[in-house]
Coordinates of C-alpha atoms in Angstrom, one line a residue:
Chain Y
M1 CA -79.5 -51.5 -187.0
S2 CA -76.6 -51.4 -189.4
A3 CA -73.3 -51.0 -187.7
A4 CA -71.8 -49.0 -190.6
G5 CA -74.5 -46.3 -190.6
N6 CA -74.1 -45.7 -186.9
S7 CA -70.3 -45.6 -186.8
A8 CA -70.5 -41.8 -186.4
L9 CA -72.7 -42.3 -183.3
R10 CA -70.1 -44.5 -181.7
L11 CA -67.6 -41.9 -180.7
K12 CA -65.9 -42.7 -177.4
P13 CA -66.1 -39.9 -174.8
S14 CA -62.4 -39.3 -175.1
Q15 CA -62.8 -38.5 -178.7
L16 CA -65.6 -36.0 -178.1
N17 CA -64.0 -32.6 -178.2
T18 CA -67.0 -30.8 -176.8
P19 CA -67.4 -29.0 -173.5
V20 CA -68.6 -30.9 -170.4
A21 CA -72.4 -31.0 -170.4
V22 CA -73.1 -32.6 -167.0
E23 CA -70.7 -33.4 -164.2
L24 CA -71.4 -35.1 -161.0
V25 CA -68.6 -35.0 -158.4
G26 CA -68.8 -37.1 -155.3
V27 CA -72.6 -36.9 -155.1
N28 CA -74.2 -38.5 -152.1
K29 CA -77.9 -38.6 -151.3
W30 CA -80.0 -40.0 -148.5
Y31 CA -83.7 -40.6 -148.1
G32 CA -83.8 -40.4 -144.3
D33 CA -81.4 -43.0 -143.2
F34 CA -81.3 -44.8 -146.5
H35 CA -78.2 -44.0 -148.6
V36 CA -79.6 -43.9 -152.1
L37 CA -76.7 -42.4 -154.0
R38 CA -73.1 -43.3 -153.0
D39 CA -70.2 -41.2 -154.2
I40 CA -71.4 -40.8 -157.8
N41 CA -68.8 -39.4 -160.2
L42 CA -69.8 -39.0 -163.8
K43 CA -68.8 -36.7 -166.5
V44 CA -71.0 -36.4 -169.6
M45 CA -69.6 -34.5 -172.6
G46 CA -71.8 -32.4 -174.9
G47 CA -73.4 -34.6 -177.6
E48 CA -72.6 -37.7 -175.6
R49 CA -75.3 -40.3 -175.1
I50 CA -75.3 -42.3 -171.9
V51 CA -77.6 -45.2 -171.2
I52 CA -78.0 -46.0 -167.5
C53 CA -79.2 -49.5 -166.5
G54 CA -79.4 -51.5 -163.4
P55 CA -81.8 -53.3 -161.1
S56 CA -84.8 -51.5 -159.7
G57 CA -83.9 -49.5 -156.6
S58 CA -80.4 -49.0 -157.7
G59 CA -80.7 -45.2 -157.8
K60 CA -80.7 -44.7 -161.6
S61 CA -83.8 -42.5 -161.6
T62 CA -82.7 -40.7 -158.5
M63 CA -79.4 -39.8 -160.1
I64 CA -80.8 -38.3 -163.3
R65 CA -83.6 -36.6 -161.3
C66 CA -80.8 -34.8 -159.3
I67 CA -79.5 -33.3 -162.6
N68 CA -82.6 -31.1 -163.0
R69 CA -83.1 -30.8 -159.2
L70 CA -86.3 -32.8 -159.0
E71 CA -84.3 -34.4 -156.2
E72 CA -81.9 -32.7 -153.9
H73 CA -78.4 -34.1 -153.2
Q74 CA -76.8 -33.7 -149.8
Q75 CA -73.1 -34.0 -150.6
G76 CA -71.0 -33.4 -153.6
K77 CA -71.4 -31.1 -156.6
I78 CA -73.5 -31.2 -159.7
F79 CA -72.6 -29.0 -162.7
V80 CA -75.0 -28.7 -165.6
D81 CA -73.7 -26.8 -168.6
G82 CA -71.3 -25.0 -166.3
V83 CA -73.9 -24.0 -163.7
E84 CA -73.6 -25.5 -160.2
L85 CA -76.9 -26.7 -158.7
T86 CA -77.4 -25.3 -155.3
N87 CA -80.4 -24.1 -153.3
D88 CA -80.3 -20.9 -155.4
L89 CA -83.7 -20.9 -157.1
K90 CA -82.4 -18.8 -160.0
K91 CA -79.7 -21.4 -160.8
I92 CA -82.3 -24.2 -160.6
D93 CA -84.6 -22.3 -163.0
E94 CA -81.7 -21.7 -165.3
V95 CA -80.7 -25.4 -165.4
R96 CA -84.3 -26.5 -165.9
R97 CA -84.6 -24.3 -168.9
E98 CA -81.7 -26.0 -170.5
V99 CA -82.6 -29.6 -169.5
G100 CA -85.6 -31.4 -170.9
M101 CA -87.0 -34.4 -169.2
V102 CA -89.2 -37.3 -170.3
F103 CA -90.8 -39.4 -167.7
Q104 CA -91.9 -43.0 -167.4
H105 CA -95.6 -42.0 -167.0
F106 CA -95.4 -39.1 -169.5
N107 CA -96.7 -36.5 -167.0
L108 CA -98.5 -34.6 -169.8
F109 CA -101.0 -32.0 -168.5
P110 CA -104.4 -33.7 -169.1
H111 CA -106.4 -30.5 -169.0
L112 CA -104.5 -29.0 -171.9
T113 CA -104.5 -30.0 -175.6
V114 CA -101.3 -31.5 -177.1
L115 CA -100.5 -28.2 -178.7
E116 CA -101.0 -26.3 -175.4
N117 CA -98.9 -28.8 -173.6
C118 CA -96.0 -28.1 -176.0
A119 CA -96.5 -24.3 -176.3
L120 CA -96.9 -23.8 -172.5
A121 CA -93.3 -23.6 -171.4
P122 CA -92.1 -21.4 -174.3
I123 CA -94.9 -19.0 -173.6
W124 CA -94.5 -18.7 -169.9
V125 CA -90.9 -19.5 -169.3
R126 CA -89.2 -18.2 -172.5
K127 CA -91.9 -15.4 -172.9
T128 CA -92.2 -16.4 -176.6
P129 CA -95.3 -14.8 -178.3
K130 CA -98.2 -17.2 -178.4
Q131 CA -98.2 -17.6 -182.2
D132 CA -94.4 -18.2 -182.4
A133 CA -94.7 -20.7 -179.5
E134 CA -97.4 -22.6 -181.4
D135 CA -95.3 -22.6 -184.5
I136 CA -92.4 -24.1 -182.5
A137 CA -94.8 -26.7 -181.0
M138 CA -96.1 -27.7 -184.4
H139 CA -92.5 -28.0 -185.6
Y140 CA -91.6 -30.5 -182.9
L141 CA -94.9 -32.3 -183.1
T142 CA -94.2 -32.8 -186.8
R143 CA -90.7 -34.0 -185.9
V144 CA -92.2 -36.7 -183.6
K145 CA -94.7 -37.5 -186.4
I146 CA -97.9 -36.6 -184.7
P147 CA -98.8 -33.1 -186.0
E148 CA -102.4 -34.3 -186.7
Q149 CA -103.0 -34.9 -183.0
A150 CA -102.3 -31.3 -182.0
G151 CA -105.9 -30.4 -181.1
K152 CA -106.5 -33.5 -179.0
Y153 CA -106.2 -34.0 -175.3
P154 CA -103.5 -36.4 -174.0
G155 CA -106.2 -38.8 -172.7
Q156 CA -107.3 -39.4 -176.3
L157 CA -103.9 -40.6 -177.4
S158 CA -102.2 -44.0 -177.2
G159 CA -99.3 -44.4 -174.7
G160 CA -96.7 -44.3 -177.5
Q161 CA -98.2 -41.1 -178.9
Q162 CA -98.3 -39.5 -175.4
Q163 CA -94.7 -40.3 -174.9
R164 CA -93.8 -38.7 -178.2
V165 CA -95.8 -35.6 -177.2
A166 CA -93.8 -35.6 -174.0
I167 CA -90.6 -35.6 -176.0
A168 CA -91.9 -32.8 -178.3
R169 CA -92.9 -30.8 -175.2
A170 CA -89.4 -31.1 -173.8
L171 CA -87.8 -30.2 -177.2
C172 CA -89.9 -27.0 -177.5
M173 CA -87.7 -25.5 -174.8
N174 CA -84.8 -26.1 -177.1
P175 CA -82.8 -27.9 -174.4
K176 CA -79.1 -28.7 -174.5
I177 CA -79.5 -31.9 -172.5
M178 CA -82.3 -34.4 -172.5
L179 CA -83.0 -36.8 -169.6
F180 CA -85.1 -39.9 -170.2
D181 CA -86.4 -41.7 -167.1
E182 CA -87.5 -45.2 -168.3
P183 CA -89.3 -43.7 -171.3
T184 CA -90.6 -47.0 -172.7
S185 CA -91.3 -49.0 -169.4
A186 CA -95.0 -48.0 -169.2
L187 CA -95.7 -48.7 -172.9
D188 CA -97.5 -51.5 -174.5
P189 CA -95.0 -53.7 -176.4
E190 CA -96.3 -52.5 -179.8
M191 CA -95.6 -48.9 -179.0
V192 CA -92.0 -49.2 -177.7
K193 CA -90.5 -48.9 -181.2
E194 CA -92.1 -45.6 -182.2
V195 CA -90.7 -44.0 -179.1
L196 CA -87.3 -45.5 -179.5
D197 CA -87.2 -44.4 -183.2
T198 CA -87.9 -40.9 -182.1
M199 CA -85.0 -41.1 -179.6
V200 CA -82.7 -42.5 -182.1
G201 CA -83.6 -39.6 -184.4
L202 CA -82.7 -37.2 -181.6
A203 CA -79.4 -38.9 -181.0
E204 CA -78.5 -38.7 -184.7
D205 CA -79.0 -34.9 -184.4
G206 CA -76.3 -34.8 -181.7
M207 CA -78.5 -34.2 -178.6
T208 CA -76.8 -34.8 -175.3
M209 CA -78.9 -37.6 -173.7
L210 CA -78.9 -39.4 -170.4
V211 CA -81.3 -42.4 -170.7
V212 CA -82.4 -44.7 -167.9
S213 CA -83.6 -47.7 -169.9
H214 CA -83.5 -51.5 -170.1
E215 CA -83.8 -51.4 -173.9
M216 CA -80.4 -53.0 -174.6
G217 CA -80.9 -52.9 -178.4
F218 CA -81.3 -49.1 -178.1
A219 CA -78.3 -48.9 -175.9
R220 CA -76.1 -50.9 -178.3
Q221 CA -77.3 -48.8 -181.2
V222 CA -77.1 -45.3 -179.8
A223 CA -75.1 -45.1 -176.6
N224 CA -71.5 -43.8 -176.4
R225 CA -71.3 -45.3 -172.9
I226 CA -73.4 -47.6 -170.8
V227 CA -73.4 -47.0 -167.0
F228 CA -74.4 -49.9 -164.8
M229 CA -75.6 -49.1 -161.3
D230 CA -76.5 -51.2 -158.3
S231 CA -77.3 -50.2 -154.7
G232 CA -76.7 -46.5 -155.3
Q233 CA -73.3 -46.9 -156.9
I234 CA -71.9 -46.9 -160.3
I235 CA -70.6 -50.4 -160.7
E236 CA -69.3 -50.3 -164.3
A237 CA -69.2 -47.9 -167.2
N238 CA -68.0 -48.7 -170.6
V239 CA -68.6 -48.4 -174.4
P240 CA -71.4 -50.7 -175.5
E241 CA -69.3 -53.4 -177.2
E242 CA -67.0 -53.9 -174.3
F243 CA -69.9 -53.6 -171.8
F244 CA -71.9 -56.3 -173.4
N245 CA -69.1 -58.6 -174.7
H246 CA -66.6 -58.3 -171.8
P247 CA -68.3 -57.2 -168.6
Q248 CA -65.7 -56.9 -165.8
H249 CA -67.7 -56.8 -162.6
E250 CA -69.4 -59.9 -161.3
R251 CA -72.6 -58.0 -160.6
T252 CA -72.6 -56.7 -164.2
K253 CA -72.2 -60.2 -165.5
L254 CA -75.1 -61.5 -163.4
F255 CA -77.3 -58.6 -164.5
L256 CA -76.6 -59.1 -168.2
S257 CA -77.1 -62.9 -167.9
Q258 CA -80.6 -62.1 -166.4
I259 CA -81.7 -59.6 -169.1
L260 CA -80.0 -61.0 -172.2
R261 CA -81.6 -64.4 -172.5
Chain F
M1 CA -112.9 -74.3 -194.9
T2 CA -116.5 -75.5 -195.4
M3 CA -117.9 -74.7 -192.0
S4 CA -119.2 -71.2 -191.2
E5 CA -117.6 -69.2 -188.5
G6 CA -120.3 -70.0 -186.0
D7 CA -119.9 -73.7 -186.5
L8 CA -116.3 -73.8 -185.5
A9 CA -116.1 -73.6 -181.7
V10 CA -112.9 -72.2 -180.3
T11 CA -113.0 -75.2 -177.9
E12 CA -111.4 -77.2 -180.7
I13 CA -107.7 -77.1 -180.7
K14 CA -107.2 -75.5 -184.1
F15 CA -108.9 -72.2 -184.8
V16 CA -108.3 -69.6 -187.5
R17 CA -110.7 -66.7 -187.9
G18 CA -112.0 -66.2 -191.5
A19 CA -114.0 -63.1 -191.7
T20 CA -114.0 -60.5 -188.9
I21 CA -117.3 -60.0 -187.1
A22 CA -118.9 -56.7 -188.1
A23 CA -120.3 -54.5 -185.3
R24 CA -124.1 -54.9 -184.9
P25 CA -126.6 -52.4 -183.3
P26 CA -127.6 -53.2 -179.7
P27 CA -130.8 -55.1 -179.1
A28 CA -134.0 -53.0 -179.0
A29 CA -134.5 -53.5 -175.2
M30 CA -131.4 -51.4 -174.6
T31 CA -132.5 -48.3 -176.6
G32 CA -135.3 -45.8 -176.6
A33 CA -137.7 -44.7 -173.9
L34 CA -138.6 -48.3 -173.0
G35 CA -134.9 -49.2 -172.7
W36 CA -134.3 -46.2 -170.4
L37 CA -137.3 -47.1 -168.2
R38 CA -136.0 -50.7 -167.9
A39 CA -132.5 -49.7 -167.2
N40 CA -133.1 -46.9 -164.7
L41 CA -136.4 -47.5 -163.0
L42 CA -137.2 -51.2 -163.2
S43 CA -133.8 -52.9 -163.3
S44 CA -134.3 -55.0 -160.2
P45 CA -137.0 -55.9 -157.6
F46 CA -135.4 -53.4 -155.2
N47 CA -135.3 -50.7 -157.9
I48 CA -139.0 -51.4 -158.7
A49 CA -140.0 -51.1 -155.1
L50 CA -138.1 -47.8 -154.8
T51 CA -139.8 -46.5 -158.0
I52 CA -143.2 -47.3 -156.6
L53 CA -142.5 -45.8 -153.2
I54 CA -141.2 -42.6 -154.7
A55 CA -144.2 -42.4 -157.1
L56 CA -146.6 -42.8 -154.1
L57 CA -144.7 -40.1 -152.1
L58 CA -144.9 -37.6 -155.0
A59 CA -148.5 -38.4 -155.6
W60 CA -149.2 -37.5 -152.0
L61 CA -146.9 -34.4 -151.7
I62 CA -147.5 -32.6 -155.0
P63 CA -151.3 -32.3 -154.8
E64 CA -151.0 -31.0 -151.2
L65 CA -148.4 -28.4 -152.3
V66 CA -150.4 -27.3 -155.3
K67 CA -153.5 -27.0 -153.2
F68 CA -151.9 -24.9 -150.6
L69 CA -149.8 -22.7 -152.8
L70 CA -152.2 -22.2 -155.7
I71 CA -155.8 -23.6 -155.5
D72 CA -156.7 -22.6 -152.0
A73 CA -154.4 -19.6 -151.9
V74 CA -155.7 -16.0 -151.4
W75 CA -154.4 -13.7 -154.1
T76 CA -155.8 -10.3 -153.2
G77 CA -156.8 -8.6 -149.9
A78 CA -156.1 -5.6 -147.7
D79 CA -155.4 -7.2 -144.4
R80 CA -155.6 -10.3 -142.2
D81 CA -159.3 -10.8 -142.7
A82 CA -158.7 -11.9 -146.3
C83 CA -156.6 -14.8 -145.1
R84 CA -158.7 -16.1 -142.2
E85 CA -161.0 -19.1 -142.5
V86 CA -163.4 -17.8 -139.9
V87 CA -164.0 -14.7 -142.0
Q88 CA -163.9 -16.2 -145.5
H89 CA -165.7 -19.5 -144.6
R90 CA -163.6 -21.6 -146.8
E91 CA -160.3 -23.5 -146.6
I92 CA -157.4 -21.0 -146.9
G93 CA -154.0 -21.7 -148.4
A94 CA -151.1 -19.3 -148.9
C95 CA -151.8 -15.7 -148.0
W96 CA -150.2 -14.0 -151.0
P97 CA -151.4 -10.4 -150.4
F98 CA -149.3 -10.4 -147.2
V99 CA -146.2 -11.2 -149.4
W100 CA -147.1 -8.5 -152.0
E101 CA -147.4 -5.9 -149.3
R102 CA -144.3 -6.8 -147.5
W103 CA -142.2 -7.7 -150.5
S104 CA -140.3 -4.4 -150.6
Y105 CA -139.4 -4.9 -147.0
F106 CA -138.1 -8.4 -147.8
V107 CA -135.9 -6.9 -150.5
Y108 CA -134.6 -3.7 -149.0
G109 CA -135.1 -4.0 -145.2
S110 CA -135.4 -0.5 -143.8
Y111 CA -133.3 1.1 -146.5
P112 CA -134.8 4.6 -146.9
I113 CA -137.6 4.5 -149.5
P114 CA -136.4 7.5 -151.7
Q115 CA -132.9 5.9 -151.9
R116 CA -134.0 2.4 -152.9
W117 CA -133.2 2.9 -156.5
R118 CA -129.6 2.7 -155.4
V119 CA -130.2 -0.9 -154.3
D120 CA -131.9 -1.7 -157.6
V121 CA -128.9 -0.3 -159.5
F122 CA -126.6 -2.5 -157.3
F123 CA -128.7 -5.6 -158.1
A124 CA -128.6 -4.8 -161.8
M125 CA -124.8 -4.2 -161.8
L126 CA -124.3 -7.4 -159.8
A127 CA -126.5 -9.3 -162.3
I128 CA -124.4 -8.0 -165.2
G129 CA -121.2 -8.9 -163.5
V130 CA -122.4 -12.4 -162.6
V131 CA -123.5 -13.1 -166.1
W132 CA -120.4 -11.7 -167.7
L133 CA -118.2 -13.8 -165.4
L134 CA -120.1 -17.0 -165.5
W135 CA -121.2 -17.1 -169.1
L136 CA -118.1 -18.7 -170.7
E137 CA -118.8 -17.5 -174.2
A138 CA -119.3 -13.9 -173.2
P139 CA -117.3 -11.2 -175.1
R140 CA -114.2 -9.7 -173.4
R141 CA -114.3 -11.9 -170.3
D142 CA -111.0 -10.3 -169.2
L143 CA -112.8 -7.0 -168.9
G144 CA -115.6 -8.9 -167.1
S145 CA -113.2 -10.0 -164.4
V146 CA -111.9 -6.4 -164.0
Y147 CA -115.4 -5.2 -163.8
F148 CA -116.5 -7.9 -161.3
F149 CA -113.5 -7.9 -159.0
I150 CA -112.5 -4.2 -159.0
V151 CA -115.2 -1.9 -160.5
L152 CA -118.2 -3.6 -159.0
P153 CA -117.0 -3.7 -155.3
I154 CA -115.9 -0.1 -155.3
T155 CA -119.0 1.3 -157.0
S156 CA -121.3 -0.9 -155.0
F157 CA -119.7 0.3 -151.8
I158 CA -120.1 4.0 -152.8
L159 CA -123.6 3.4 -154.1
L160 CA -124.9 1.6 -151.1
T161 CA -123.2 3.4 -148.2
G162 CA -123.4 6.8 -149.9
W163 CA -121.0 9.6 -150.6
S164 CA -122.2 13.1 -149.9
A165 CA -119.7 14.7 -152.2
I166 CA -121.5 13.2 -155.3
G167 CA -124.9 13.8 -153.9
L168 CA -125.6 10.3 -152.5
P169 CA -126.8 10.7 -148.9
P170 CA -125.1 8.2 -146.5
V171 CA -127.2 5.3 -145.5
D172 CA -126.3 3.6 -142.2
T173 CA -125.8 -0.2 -142.6
A174 CA -128.1 -0.7 -139.7
L175 CA -130.9 0.2 -142.1
W176 CA -129.9 -2.3 -144.7
G177 CA -131.9 -5.5 -144.7
G178 CA -133.6 -8.3 -146.5
I179 CA -132.4 -9.7 -149.8
L180 CA -129.9 -6.8 -150.1
V181 CA -128.0 -8.0 -147.0
T182 CA -128.3 -11.7 -147.9
I183 CA -126.8 -11.0 -151.3
V184 CA -124.1 -8.7 -150.0
V185 CA -123.0 -11.1 -147.3
A186 CA -123.2 -14.2 -149.6
S187 CA -121.3 -12.5 -152.4
V188 CA -118.5 -11.2 -150.2
G189 CA -118.2 -14.6 -148.6
I190 CA -118.2 -16.4 -151.9
V191 CA -115.8 -14.1 -153.7
C192 CA -113.3 -13.9 -150.8
S193 CA -113.4 -17.4 -149.5
L194 CA -112.0 -19.1 -152.7
P195 CA -108.8 -17.1 -153.1
I196 CA -108.1 -17.0 -149.3
G197 CA -108.9 -20.7 -149.1
I198 CA -106.5 -21.5 -152.0
L199 CA -103.7 -19.5 -150.3
L200 CA -104.4 -21.3 -147.0
A201 CA -104.4 -24.7 -148.7
L202 CA -101.1 -24.0 -150.4
G203 CA -99.8 -22.7 -147.1
R204 CA -100.7 -25.8 -145.4
R205 CA -98.7 -27.8 -147.9
S206 CA -95.8 -25.4 -147.9
R207 CA -92.3 -26.5 -147.1
M208 CA -91.8 -23.3 -145.1
P209 CA -92.6 -24.1 -141.4
A210 CA -93.8 -20.6 -140.5
V211 CA -96.2 -20.5 -143.4
R212 CA -97.4 -24.0 -142.7
L213 CA -97.9 -23.3 -139.0
F214 CA -99.9 -20.1 -139.6
S215 CA -102.2 -21.9 -142.1
V216 CA -102.8 -24.9 -139.8
V217 CA -103.5 -22.8 -136.8
F218 CA -105.8 -20.5 -138.7
I219 CA -107.7 -23.3 -140.3
E220 CA -108.0 -25.5 -137.2
F221 CA -109.0 -22.5 -135.0
V222 CA -111.7 -21.1 -137.3
R223 CA -113.0 -24.5 -138.2
G224 CA -113.0 -25.5 -134.5
V225 CA -115.6 -22.9 -133.4
P226 CA -119.2 -22.5 -134.6
L227 CA -120.0 -19.7 -137.0
V228 CA -122.3 -18.2 -134.3
T229 CA -119.2 -17.9 -132.1
V230 CA -117.2 -16.2 -134.8
L231 CA -120.0 -13.7 -135.4
F232 CA -120.4 -13.1 -131.7
M233 CA -116.7 -12.5 -131.2
A234 CA -116.6 -10.2 -134.2
S235 CA -119.6 -8.1 -133.0
V236 CA -119.4 -8.3 -129.2
M237 CA -115.8 -8.9 -128.3
L238 CA -114.0 -6.7 -130.9
P239 CA -115.5 -3.5 -129.4
L240 CA -114.0 -4.5 -126.0
F241 CA -110.5 -4.3 -127.4
V242 CA -110.9 -1.6 -130.0
P243 CA -112.1 1.9 -129.0
E244 CA -115.6 2.5 -130.2
E245 CA -114.7 5.2 -132.7
Y246 CA -112.2 2.9 -134.4
S247 CA -114.2 -0.2 -134.4
P248 CA -115.5 -1.1 -137.8
D249 CA -119.1 -1.1 -138.8
K250 CA -121.3 -4.0 -137.5
L251 CA -122.0 -5.3 -141.0
V252 CA -118.4 -5.2 -142.0
R253 CA -117.4 -7.2 -138.9
A254 CA -120.0 -9.8 -139.8
L255 CA -118.7 -9.9 -143.4
V256 CA -115.1 -10.4 -142.3
G257 CA -116.2 -13.1 -139.9
I258 CA -118.2 -15.0 -142.5
A259 CA -115.4 -14.6 -145.2
L260 CA -112.8 -16.0 -142.8
F261 CA -115.0 -18.8 -141.6
A262 CA -115.8 -19.8 -145.2
S263 CA -112.1 -19.5 -146.2
A264 CA -111.1 -22.1 -143.6
Y265 CA -113.6 -24.6 -144.9
M266 CA -112.6 -23.8 -148.5
A267 CA -109.0 -24.3 -147.6
E268 CA -109.7 -27.9 -146.7
V269 CA -111.8 -28.5 -149.8
V270 CA -109.0 -27.1 -152.0
R271 CA -106.4 -29.1 -150.1
A272 CA -108.3 -32.3 -150.9
G273 CA -108.1 -31.4 -154.5
L274 CA -104.4 -30.6 -154.4
Q275 CA -103.8 -33.9 -152.6
A276 CA -105.4 -35.7 -155.5
I277 CA -103.1 -34.3 -158.2
P278 CA -100.4 -36.9 -159.0
K279 CA -96.8 -36.0 -158.1
G280 CA -95.9 -36.4 -161.8
Q281 CA -97.9 -33.3 -162.6
F282 CA -95.7 -31.2 -160.3
E283 CA -92.6 -32.8 -161.7
G284 CA -93.7 -32.4 -165.3
A285 CA -94.4 -28.7 -164.6
M286 CA -91.0 -28.2 -162.8
A287 CA -89.1 -30.1 -165.5
V288 CA -90.3 -27.8 -168.3
G289 CA -89.1 -24.8 -166.2
L290 CA -92.2 -23.4 -164.8
G291 CA -91.8 -21.4 -161.5
Y292 CA -93.8 -22.3 -158.4
W293 CA -96.7 -19.8 -159.0
Q294 CA -96.8 -20.6 -162.7
M295 CA -97.0 -24.3 -161.9
I296 CA -99.8 -23.7 -159.4
R297 CA -101.8 -21.4 -161.6
L298 CA -101.4 -23.1 -165.0
I299 CA -101.1 -26.8 -164.1
I300 CA -102.2 -27.7 -160.5
L301 CA -105.1 -25.4 -159.7
P302 CA -107.0 -26.0 -163.0
Q303 CA -107.0 -29.7 -162.3
A304 CA -107.4 -29.5 -158.5
L305 CA -110.3 -27.1 -158.7
K306 CA -112.0 -29.2 -161.4
I307 CA -112.2 -32.2 -159.2
T308 CA -113.3 -30.1 -156.2
I309 CA -116.0 -28.2 -158.0
P310 CA -118.8 -30.3 -156.3
N311 CA -117.2 -29.6 -152.9
I312 CA -116.6 -26.0 -153.6
V313 CA -120.2 -25.5 -154.6
N314 CA -121.3 -27.5 -151.6
T315 CA -119.4 -25.0 -149.4
Y316 CA -120.9 -22.1 -151.3
I317 CA -124.4 -23.5 -150.8
G318 CA -123.7 -24.0 -147.1
L319 CA -122.3 -20.5 -146.9
F320 CA -125.4 -19.0 -148.7
K321 CA -127.7 -20.5 -146.1
D322 CA -125.3 -19.7 -143.2
T323 CA -125.8 -16.0 -144.0
T324 CA -129.1 -16.3 -142.1
L325 CA -127.1 -16.6 -138.9
V326 CA -126.1 -12.9 -139.1
F327 CA -129.5 -12.2 -137.5
I328 CA -128.0 -13.1 -134.1
V329 CA -125.8 -10.0 -134.1
G330 CA -128.7 -7.9 -135.1
I331 CA -128.4 -7.8 -138.8
F332 CA -131.7 -8.1 -140.8
D333 CA -131.0 -10.6 -143.5
F334 CA -133.8 -11.9 -145.8
L335 CA -135.0 -14.6 -143.4
R336 CA -135.0 -12.1 -140.5
T337 CA -137.2 -9.7 -142.4
V338 CA -139.6 -12.6 -143.1
E339 CA -139.6 -13.4 -139.4
V340 CA -140.3 -9.8 -138.4
A341 CA -143.1 -9.4 -141.0
R342 CA -144.9 -12.6 -140.2
I343 CA -145.7 -11.4 -136.6
D344 CA -147.1 -8.1 -137.9
P345 CA -150.6 -7.9 -136.2
K346 CA -152.0 -6.4 -139.4
W347 CA -151.5 -9.8 -141.1
A348 CA -152.0 -12.1 -138.1
A349 CA -153.6 -15.2 -139.5
P350 CA -153.0 -18.9 -139.1
V351 CA -151.5 -19.2 -142.6
T352 CA -149.2 -16.1 -142.5
S353 CA -146.2 -17.8 -141.0
T354 CA -146.5 -20.8 -143.3
T355 CA -146.7 -18.4 -146.3
G356 CA -143.7 -16.4 -145.1
Y357 CA -141.6 -19.5 -144.6
A358 CA -142.7 -20.9 -148.0
V359 CA -141.4 -17.7 -149.7
A360 CA -138.1 -18.0 -147.8
A361 CA -137.8 -21.6 -148.8
I362 CA -138.5 -20.9 -152.4
F363 CA -136.0 -18.0 -152.4
Y364 CA -133.1 -20.0 -150.9
W365 CA -133.9 -23.0 -153.0
I366 CA -133.8 -21.0 -156.3
F367 CA -130.3 -19.6 -155.5
C368 CA -128.9 -22.9 -154.2
Y369 CA -130.3 -24.9 -157.1
A370 CA -129.0 -22.4 -159.6
M371 CA -125.5 -22.7 -158.1
S372 CA -125.8 -26.5 -158.2
R373 CA -126.9 -26.5 -161.9
Y374 CA -124.2 -24.1 -162.9
A375 CA -121.6 -26.3 -161.2
R376 CA -122.9 -29.4 -163.1
A377 CA -122.6 -27.6 -166.4
M378 CA -119.0 -26.5 -165.5
E379 CA -118.1 -30.1 -164.6
A380 CA -119.5 -31.4 -167.9
R381 CA -117.5 -28.7 -169.8
L382 CA -114.3 -29.3 -167.9
A383 CA -114.6 -33.0 -168.3
Q384 CA -113.5 -32.7 -171.9
G385 CA -109.9 -33.4 -171.0
D386 CA -111.0 -36.8 -169.6
K387 CA -112.6 -37.9 -172.9
R388 CA -111.3 -41.1 -174.4

């Protein structure tokens, strides 16, 4: 993790001269009586990489799942690449085509081969001819360094390989924004690195990324900003150096003292 | 280190492995026929007792069956005298000449004799369709589906009911009978119940209250009454509400009744499968941008149907045997034709009924066992995604 090599990655949001990729304005969400997201305001610029951390139950996953409408918000506005998310199914489909998502438990389709998993969405959603879609799939499988597994079923792969397939599957739709929901939390310790390396590679290519993760090494290396959440609220957001070295809020200090031992 | 690997117990504080242990073949007792016997038939005292008990049961049953169906059976004869002990002065088993003579009645019912070739053509077309659809390596299976689900129903309908314009005299469905009716009722039930059942199951899980309410009411109502009641309602009560000239054919009413009845059961079977699919599969499909119907068709149903194959086939087998209930609304299915034939005075003998029922049992068993075996093969084939 050389600081010099990554200096280009450390652009602060104010220095990014790109259009806004995701914007959440006063977003509130309830599960029944339970207020899960409380007045969330967050603006993510194109090419920016945000790492979201916080204790479990703090609403991190819920927040990024609102961005591709896997969860509905009840108040406030969410704009993704200029499109506002409402109940309009067309808008939702439009947003989902532009936003890739990687899950904690991979959510690969177990009845399809790795290649079919990747080529499925281009074929059915983008209407790409089958041969072209498979070429795209092989391109991204090569990029995540597992082209030789294309013919296998997900159940035959290791956790780290499955997660890399999941990343390739999302990339096949050529998304503008990638969401990662605790991508390494379900992995054996030996496999975390291969997935993080893939994500670092994506970041170096300038992908807009929102990552829910407790991998603080990754956050330091890749993130433009770190967002800390607790009980449904954004408690603190800052660039990595400031966040780790000079946390402001007491809750942030407590959290960091717990995880950085 | 001077000690060999085996000498150094890990119970000592310090342990470093020298050479890794190479994999060895399993002991002989685990492999071969002897190993199989030990593992499956003689693994425990209880298992040994079961093995002996079942061996005794088979030793008692099989000779009896062979004796009745083959050794003591009568193979030729003109009427009941051939099958009567008092006439033949020997022990009499199955009365096969009765079956030979009445076989065409068992197959066609009262379908007019000069027109029975039409039924044969129907059977042949159906057989081609079934093989084309179920044989997974068959060429052009897409054409096979078109043939089975579109061409076959239309041509069969024209062929069997007749169309004067092309020289096929109409045959009233009241004359249909035997295996023809059993096959028609079972095929319509089997082919219609799965798609309708899938739609009902999806409807029951829908977020739209109206759709959900309709599905729940339909499923619970149809499942809550016996099939006999559904058939009675279809054949007796429908004419009370619909003028006679508009009321559909008796067989059609029974077909609709059976198809809807089977659909309600199928809906619950499919719903169990949908319930078993992890939420992550839905989310994964939505996240890559698939629409609702694409998600259901490409991701959810292939997995849900795979885990419900045993239950789907179970429902199909139940449905196949339930077709015998159409006799209560006056339709002559296969079992009913056997019933009618066995009381024919020409063949009145003590063994006639037993023979007739044996034929019926063999017929139903062959069809149900075939369905069961095919389902097993499908399960094995679809299990490839679970391979480790």
